[in-house]
PDB file of C-alpha atoms in Angstrom:
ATOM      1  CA  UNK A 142      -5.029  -6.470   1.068  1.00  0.00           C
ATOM      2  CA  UNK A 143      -4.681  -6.297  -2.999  1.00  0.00           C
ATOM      3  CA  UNK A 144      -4.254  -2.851  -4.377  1.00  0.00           C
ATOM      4  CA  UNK A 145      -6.434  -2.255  -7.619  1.00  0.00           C
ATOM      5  CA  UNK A 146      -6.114   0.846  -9.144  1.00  0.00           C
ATOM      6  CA  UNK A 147      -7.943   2.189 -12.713  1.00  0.00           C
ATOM      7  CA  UNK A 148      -5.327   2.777 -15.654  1.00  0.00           C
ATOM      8  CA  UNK A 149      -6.506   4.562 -18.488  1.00  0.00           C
ATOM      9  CA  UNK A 150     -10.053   2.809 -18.063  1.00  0.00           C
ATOM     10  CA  UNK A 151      -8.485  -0.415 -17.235  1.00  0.00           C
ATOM     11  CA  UNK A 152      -7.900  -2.449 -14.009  1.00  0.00           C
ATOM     12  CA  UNK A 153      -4.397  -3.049 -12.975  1.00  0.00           C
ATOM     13  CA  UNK A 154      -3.567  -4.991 -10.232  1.00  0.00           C
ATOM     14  CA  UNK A 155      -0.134  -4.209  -8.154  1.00  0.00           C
ATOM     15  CA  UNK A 156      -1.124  -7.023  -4.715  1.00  0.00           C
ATOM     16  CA  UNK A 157       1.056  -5.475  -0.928  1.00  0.00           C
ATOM     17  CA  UNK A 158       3.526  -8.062  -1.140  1.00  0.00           C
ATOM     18  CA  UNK A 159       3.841  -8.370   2.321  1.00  0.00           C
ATOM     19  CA  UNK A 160       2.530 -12.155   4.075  1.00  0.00           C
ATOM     20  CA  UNK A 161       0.468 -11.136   7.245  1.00  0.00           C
ATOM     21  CA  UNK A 162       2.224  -7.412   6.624  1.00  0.00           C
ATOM     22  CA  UNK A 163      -0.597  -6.219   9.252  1.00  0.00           C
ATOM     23  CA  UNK A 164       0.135  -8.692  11.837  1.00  0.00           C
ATOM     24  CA  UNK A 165      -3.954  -9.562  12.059  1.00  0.00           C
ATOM     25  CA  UNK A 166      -2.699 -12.863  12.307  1.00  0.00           C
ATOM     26  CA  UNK A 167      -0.220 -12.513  15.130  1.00  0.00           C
ATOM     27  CA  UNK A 168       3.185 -13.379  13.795  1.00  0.00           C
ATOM     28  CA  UNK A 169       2.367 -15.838  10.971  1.00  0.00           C
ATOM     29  CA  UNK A 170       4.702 -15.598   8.314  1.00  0.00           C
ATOM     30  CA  UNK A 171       7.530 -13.743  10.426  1.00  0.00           C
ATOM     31  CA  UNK A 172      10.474 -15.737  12.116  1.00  0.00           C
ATOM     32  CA  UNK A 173      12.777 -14.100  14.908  1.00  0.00           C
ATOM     33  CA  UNK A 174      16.615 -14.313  14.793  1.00  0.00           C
ATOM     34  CA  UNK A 175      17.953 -16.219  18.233  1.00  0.00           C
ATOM     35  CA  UNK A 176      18.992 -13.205  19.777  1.00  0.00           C
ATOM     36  CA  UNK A 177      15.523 -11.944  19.744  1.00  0.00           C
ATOM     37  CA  UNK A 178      13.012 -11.951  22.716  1.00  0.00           C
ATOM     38  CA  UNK A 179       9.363 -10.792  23.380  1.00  0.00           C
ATOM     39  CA  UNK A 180       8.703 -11.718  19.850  1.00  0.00           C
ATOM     40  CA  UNK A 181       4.571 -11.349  19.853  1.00  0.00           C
ATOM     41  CA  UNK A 182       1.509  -9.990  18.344  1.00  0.00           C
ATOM     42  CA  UNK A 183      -1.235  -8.160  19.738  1.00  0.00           C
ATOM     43  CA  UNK A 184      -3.986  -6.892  18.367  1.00  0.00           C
ATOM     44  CA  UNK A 185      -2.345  -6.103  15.407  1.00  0.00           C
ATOM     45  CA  UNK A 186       0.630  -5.092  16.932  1.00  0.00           C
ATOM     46  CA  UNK A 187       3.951  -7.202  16.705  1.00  0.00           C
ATOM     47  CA  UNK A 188       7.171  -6.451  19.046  1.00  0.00           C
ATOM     48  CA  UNK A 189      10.411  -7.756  19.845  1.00  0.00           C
ATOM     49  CA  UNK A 190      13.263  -6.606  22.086  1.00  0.00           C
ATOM     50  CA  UNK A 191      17.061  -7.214  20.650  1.00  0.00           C
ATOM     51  CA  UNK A 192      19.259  -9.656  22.932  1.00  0.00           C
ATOM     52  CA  UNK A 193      22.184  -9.766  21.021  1.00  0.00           C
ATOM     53  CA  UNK A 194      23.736  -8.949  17.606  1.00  0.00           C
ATOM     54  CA  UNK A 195      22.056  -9.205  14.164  1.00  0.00           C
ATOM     55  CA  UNK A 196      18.357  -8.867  16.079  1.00  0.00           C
ATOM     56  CA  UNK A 197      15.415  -9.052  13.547  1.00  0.00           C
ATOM     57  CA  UNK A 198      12.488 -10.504  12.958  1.00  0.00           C
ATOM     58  CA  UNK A 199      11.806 -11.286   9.051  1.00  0.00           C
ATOM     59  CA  UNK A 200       9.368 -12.642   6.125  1.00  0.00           C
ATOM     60  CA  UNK A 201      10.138 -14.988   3.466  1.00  0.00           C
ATOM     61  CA  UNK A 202       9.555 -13.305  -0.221  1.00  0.00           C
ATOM     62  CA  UNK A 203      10.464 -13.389  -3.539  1.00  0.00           C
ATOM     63  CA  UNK A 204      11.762  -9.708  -4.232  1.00  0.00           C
ATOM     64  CA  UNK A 205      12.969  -9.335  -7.837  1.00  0.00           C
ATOM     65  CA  UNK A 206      14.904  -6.758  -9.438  1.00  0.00           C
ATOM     66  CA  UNK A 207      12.368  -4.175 -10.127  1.00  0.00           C
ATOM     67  CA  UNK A 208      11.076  -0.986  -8.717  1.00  0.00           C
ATOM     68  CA  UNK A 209       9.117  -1.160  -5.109  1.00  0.00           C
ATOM     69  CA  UNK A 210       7.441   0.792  -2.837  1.00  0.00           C
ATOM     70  CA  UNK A 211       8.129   0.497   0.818  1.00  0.00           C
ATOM     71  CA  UNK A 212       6.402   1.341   3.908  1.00  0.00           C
ATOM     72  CA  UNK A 213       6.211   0.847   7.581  1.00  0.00           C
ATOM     73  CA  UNK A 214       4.796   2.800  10.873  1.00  0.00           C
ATOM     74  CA  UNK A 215       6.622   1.628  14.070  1.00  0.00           C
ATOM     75  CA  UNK A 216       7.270   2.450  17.714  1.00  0.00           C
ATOM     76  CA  UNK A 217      11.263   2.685  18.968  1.00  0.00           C
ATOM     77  CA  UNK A 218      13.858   4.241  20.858  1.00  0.00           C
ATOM     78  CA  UNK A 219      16.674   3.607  18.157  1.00  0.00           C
ATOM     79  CA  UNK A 220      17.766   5.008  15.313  1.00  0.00           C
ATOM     80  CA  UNK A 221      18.930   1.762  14.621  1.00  0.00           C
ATOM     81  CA  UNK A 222      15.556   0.034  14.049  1.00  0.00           C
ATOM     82  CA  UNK A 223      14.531  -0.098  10.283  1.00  0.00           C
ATOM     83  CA  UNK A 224      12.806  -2.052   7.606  1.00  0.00           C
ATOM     84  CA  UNK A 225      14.910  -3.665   5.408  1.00  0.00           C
ATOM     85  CA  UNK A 226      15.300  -6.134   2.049  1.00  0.00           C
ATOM     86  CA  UNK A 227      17.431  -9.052   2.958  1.00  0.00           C
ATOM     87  CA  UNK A 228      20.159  -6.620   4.702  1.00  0.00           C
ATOM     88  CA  UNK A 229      19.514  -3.978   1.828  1.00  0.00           C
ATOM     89  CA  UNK A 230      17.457  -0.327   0.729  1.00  0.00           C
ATOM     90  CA  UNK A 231      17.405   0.516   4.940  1.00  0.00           C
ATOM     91  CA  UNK A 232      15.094   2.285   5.606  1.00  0.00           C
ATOM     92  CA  UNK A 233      15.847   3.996   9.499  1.00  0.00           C
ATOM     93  CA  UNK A 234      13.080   4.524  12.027  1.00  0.00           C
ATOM     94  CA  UNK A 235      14.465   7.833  13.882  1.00  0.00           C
ATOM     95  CA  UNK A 236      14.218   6.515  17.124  1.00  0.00           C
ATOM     96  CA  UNK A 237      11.749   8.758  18.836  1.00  0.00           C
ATOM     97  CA  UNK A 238      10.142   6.344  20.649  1.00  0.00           C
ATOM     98  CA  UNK A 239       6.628   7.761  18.777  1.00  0.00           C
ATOM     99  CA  UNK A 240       4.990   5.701  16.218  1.00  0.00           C
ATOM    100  CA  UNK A 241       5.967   7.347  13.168  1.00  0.00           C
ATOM    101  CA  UNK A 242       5.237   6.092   9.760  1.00  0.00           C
ATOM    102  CA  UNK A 243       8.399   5.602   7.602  1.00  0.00           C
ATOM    103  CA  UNK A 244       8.562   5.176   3.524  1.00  0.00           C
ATOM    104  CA  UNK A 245      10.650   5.092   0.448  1.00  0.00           C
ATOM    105  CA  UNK A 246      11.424   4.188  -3.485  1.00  0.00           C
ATOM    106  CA  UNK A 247      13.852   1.939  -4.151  1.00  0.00           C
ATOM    107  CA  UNK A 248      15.090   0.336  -7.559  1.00  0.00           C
ATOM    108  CA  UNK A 249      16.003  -3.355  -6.611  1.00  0.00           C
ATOM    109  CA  UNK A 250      18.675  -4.110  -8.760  1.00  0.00           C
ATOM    110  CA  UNK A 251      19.309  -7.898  -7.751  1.00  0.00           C
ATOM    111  CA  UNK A 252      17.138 -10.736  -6.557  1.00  0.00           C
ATOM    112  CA  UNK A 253      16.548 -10.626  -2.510  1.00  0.00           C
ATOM    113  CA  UNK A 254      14.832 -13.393  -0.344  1.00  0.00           C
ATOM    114  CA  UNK A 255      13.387 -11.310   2.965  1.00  0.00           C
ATOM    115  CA  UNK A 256      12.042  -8.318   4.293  1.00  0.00           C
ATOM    116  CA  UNK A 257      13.209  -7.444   8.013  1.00  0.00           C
ATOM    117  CA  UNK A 258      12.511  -5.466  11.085  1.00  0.00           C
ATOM    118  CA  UNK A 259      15.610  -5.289  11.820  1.00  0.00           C
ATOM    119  CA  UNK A 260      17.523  -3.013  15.543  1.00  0.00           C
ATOM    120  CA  UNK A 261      21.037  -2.734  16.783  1.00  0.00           C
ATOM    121  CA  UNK A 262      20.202  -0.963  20.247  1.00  0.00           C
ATOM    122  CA  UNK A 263      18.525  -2.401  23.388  1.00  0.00           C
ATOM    123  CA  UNK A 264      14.492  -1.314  23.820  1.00  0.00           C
ATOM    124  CA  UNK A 265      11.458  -2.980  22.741  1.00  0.00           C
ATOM    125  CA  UNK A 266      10.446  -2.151  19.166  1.00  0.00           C
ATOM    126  CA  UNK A 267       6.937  -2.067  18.105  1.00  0.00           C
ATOM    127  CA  UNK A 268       5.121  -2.410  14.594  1.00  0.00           C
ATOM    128  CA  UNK A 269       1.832  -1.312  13.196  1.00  0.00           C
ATOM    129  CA  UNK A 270       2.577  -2.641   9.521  1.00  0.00           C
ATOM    130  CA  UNK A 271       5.319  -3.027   6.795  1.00  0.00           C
ATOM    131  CA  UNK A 272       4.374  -3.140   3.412  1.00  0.00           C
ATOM    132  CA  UNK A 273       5.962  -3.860   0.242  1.00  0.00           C
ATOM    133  CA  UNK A 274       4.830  -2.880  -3.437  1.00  0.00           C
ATOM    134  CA  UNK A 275       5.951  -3.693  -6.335  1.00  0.00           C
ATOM    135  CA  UNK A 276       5.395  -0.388  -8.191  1.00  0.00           C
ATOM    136  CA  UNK A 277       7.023  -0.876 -11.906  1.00  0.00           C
ATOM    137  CA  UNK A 278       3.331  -2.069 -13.834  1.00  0.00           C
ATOM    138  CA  UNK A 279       1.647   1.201 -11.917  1.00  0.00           C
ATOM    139  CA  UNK A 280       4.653   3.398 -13.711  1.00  0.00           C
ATOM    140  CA  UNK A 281       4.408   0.947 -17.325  1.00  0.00           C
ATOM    141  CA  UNK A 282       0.525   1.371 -17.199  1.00  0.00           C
ATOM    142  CA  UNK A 283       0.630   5.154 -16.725  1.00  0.00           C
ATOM    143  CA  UNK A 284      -0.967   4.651 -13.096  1.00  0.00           C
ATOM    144  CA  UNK A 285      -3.004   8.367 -13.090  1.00  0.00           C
ATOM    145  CA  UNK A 286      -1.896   9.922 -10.016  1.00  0.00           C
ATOM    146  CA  UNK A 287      -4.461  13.250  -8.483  1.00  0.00           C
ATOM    147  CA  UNK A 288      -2.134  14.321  -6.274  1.00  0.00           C
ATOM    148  CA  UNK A 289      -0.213  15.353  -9.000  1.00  0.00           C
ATOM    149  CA  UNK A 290      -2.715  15.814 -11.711  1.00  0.00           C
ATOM    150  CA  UNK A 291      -0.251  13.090 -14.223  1.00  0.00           C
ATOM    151  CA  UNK A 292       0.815   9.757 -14.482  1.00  0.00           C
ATOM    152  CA  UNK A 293       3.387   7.689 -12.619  1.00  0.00           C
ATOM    153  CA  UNK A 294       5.794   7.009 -15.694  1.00  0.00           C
ATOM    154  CA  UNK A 295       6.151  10.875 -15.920  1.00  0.00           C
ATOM    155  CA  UNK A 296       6.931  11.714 -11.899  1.00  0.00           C
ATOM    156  CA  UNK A 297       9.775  11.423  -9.896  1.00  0.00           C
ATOM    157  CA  UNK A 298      10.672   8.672  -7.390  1.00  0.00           C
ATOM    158  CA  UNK A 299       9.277  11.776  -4.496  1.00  0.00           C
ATOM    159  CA  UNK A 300       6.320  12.353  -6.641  1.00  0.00           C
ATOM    160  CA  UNK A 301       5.558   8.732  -6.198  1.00  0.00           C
ATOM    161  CA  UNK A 302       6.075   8.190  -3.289  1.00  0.00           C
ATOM    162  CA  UNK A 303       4.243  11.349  -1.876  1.00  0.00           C
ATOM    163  CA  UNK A 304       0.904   9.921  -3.589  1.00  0.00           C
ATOM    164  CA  UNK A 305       1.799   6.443  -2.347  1.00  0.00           C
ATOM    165  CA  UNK A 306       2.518   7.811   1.189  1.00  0.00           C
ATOM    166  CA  UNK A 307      -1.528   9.474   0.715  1.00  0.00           C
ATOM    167  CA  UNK A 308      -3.050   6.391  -0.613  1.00  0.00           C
ATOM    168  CA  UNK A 309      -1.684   4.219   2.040  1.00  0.00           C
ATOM    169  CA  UNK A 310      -2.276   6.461   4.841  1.00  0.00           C
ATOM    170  CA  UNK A 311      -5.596   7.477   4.018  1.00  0.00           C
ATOM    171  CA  UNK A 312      -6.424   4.191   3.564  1.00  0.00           C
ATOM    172  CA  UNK A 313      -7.750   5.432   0.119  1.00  0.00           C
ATOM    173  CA  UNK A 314      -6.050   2.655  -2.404  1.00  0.00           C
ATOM    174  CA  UNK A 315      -7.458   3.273  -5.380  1.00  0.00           C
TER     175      UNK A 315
END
């Protein structure tokens, strides 16, 4: 779902990149790697189960060099498993076997094709969501930010990311 949020009295538009980033429609827009197995979705609920090297499941997208907003909550035993852009900006599930909700800043600083759910252990991985956002117009427009009573061109990667990390798991988008 779109994520509109009010600039300075204005309405500025900054879409979850992410095709079918949910998984309410089953795996649509996600391919597995060969040496991937179990590749489903449930409910909402995607998994897979490594067979061999290089396992991952991924998304076709245009990523350009800009700076995004990541986010994912998954299920695994490995500290392997992570969310990735084409290979790049890992982000490392800690492999508790818990759904825990992982999330980060990263400046993009060449043009990528996917984002993967990538693992290099054995186990059956699980995934709520992954999002992606593009978050450079919310820091140009002076996105207003209550968490931390400013604007996003004036606060730190953590800063933005803490009040993304709220929005998103609130479920309060703005």
């Amino acid at each position: 779902a779109p994520l509109k949020v009010n600039v300075e009295g204005g309405l500025l538009y900054a879409p979850q990149l992410v095709t079918n980033g949910d998984f309410s429609d089953g795996t649509t827009g996600w391919t597995a790697t060969t040496n991937t197995t179990g590749f489903s979705a449930s409910n909402g609920i995607m998994q897979f189960e490594k067979t061999g090297a290089d396992s991952y499941i991924y998304g076709l997208i245009t990523i350009s060099v800009s700076k995004y907003y990541m986010i994912y909550r998954a299920k695994s035993p490995s500290n392997t498993f992570n969310m990735n852009l084409s290979g790049t900006y890992i982000l490392n599930h800690p492999g508790s076997d818990t759904f825990e909700i992982i999330s980060q800043v990263v400046d993009v600083t060449s043009n990528l094709t996917t984002v993967r759910l990538q693992t290099g252990a054995a186990g059956v991985n699980y995934v709520d969501y992954a999002y992606l956002f593009n978050i450079s117009t919310l820091i140009a427009n002076k996105q207003y930010s209550p968490l931390y009573n400013t604007t996003f061109d004036l606060m730190s990667d953590a800063q933005i990311k803490a009040q993304m990390d709220l929005w998103v798991n609130n479920g309060t988008l703005p």
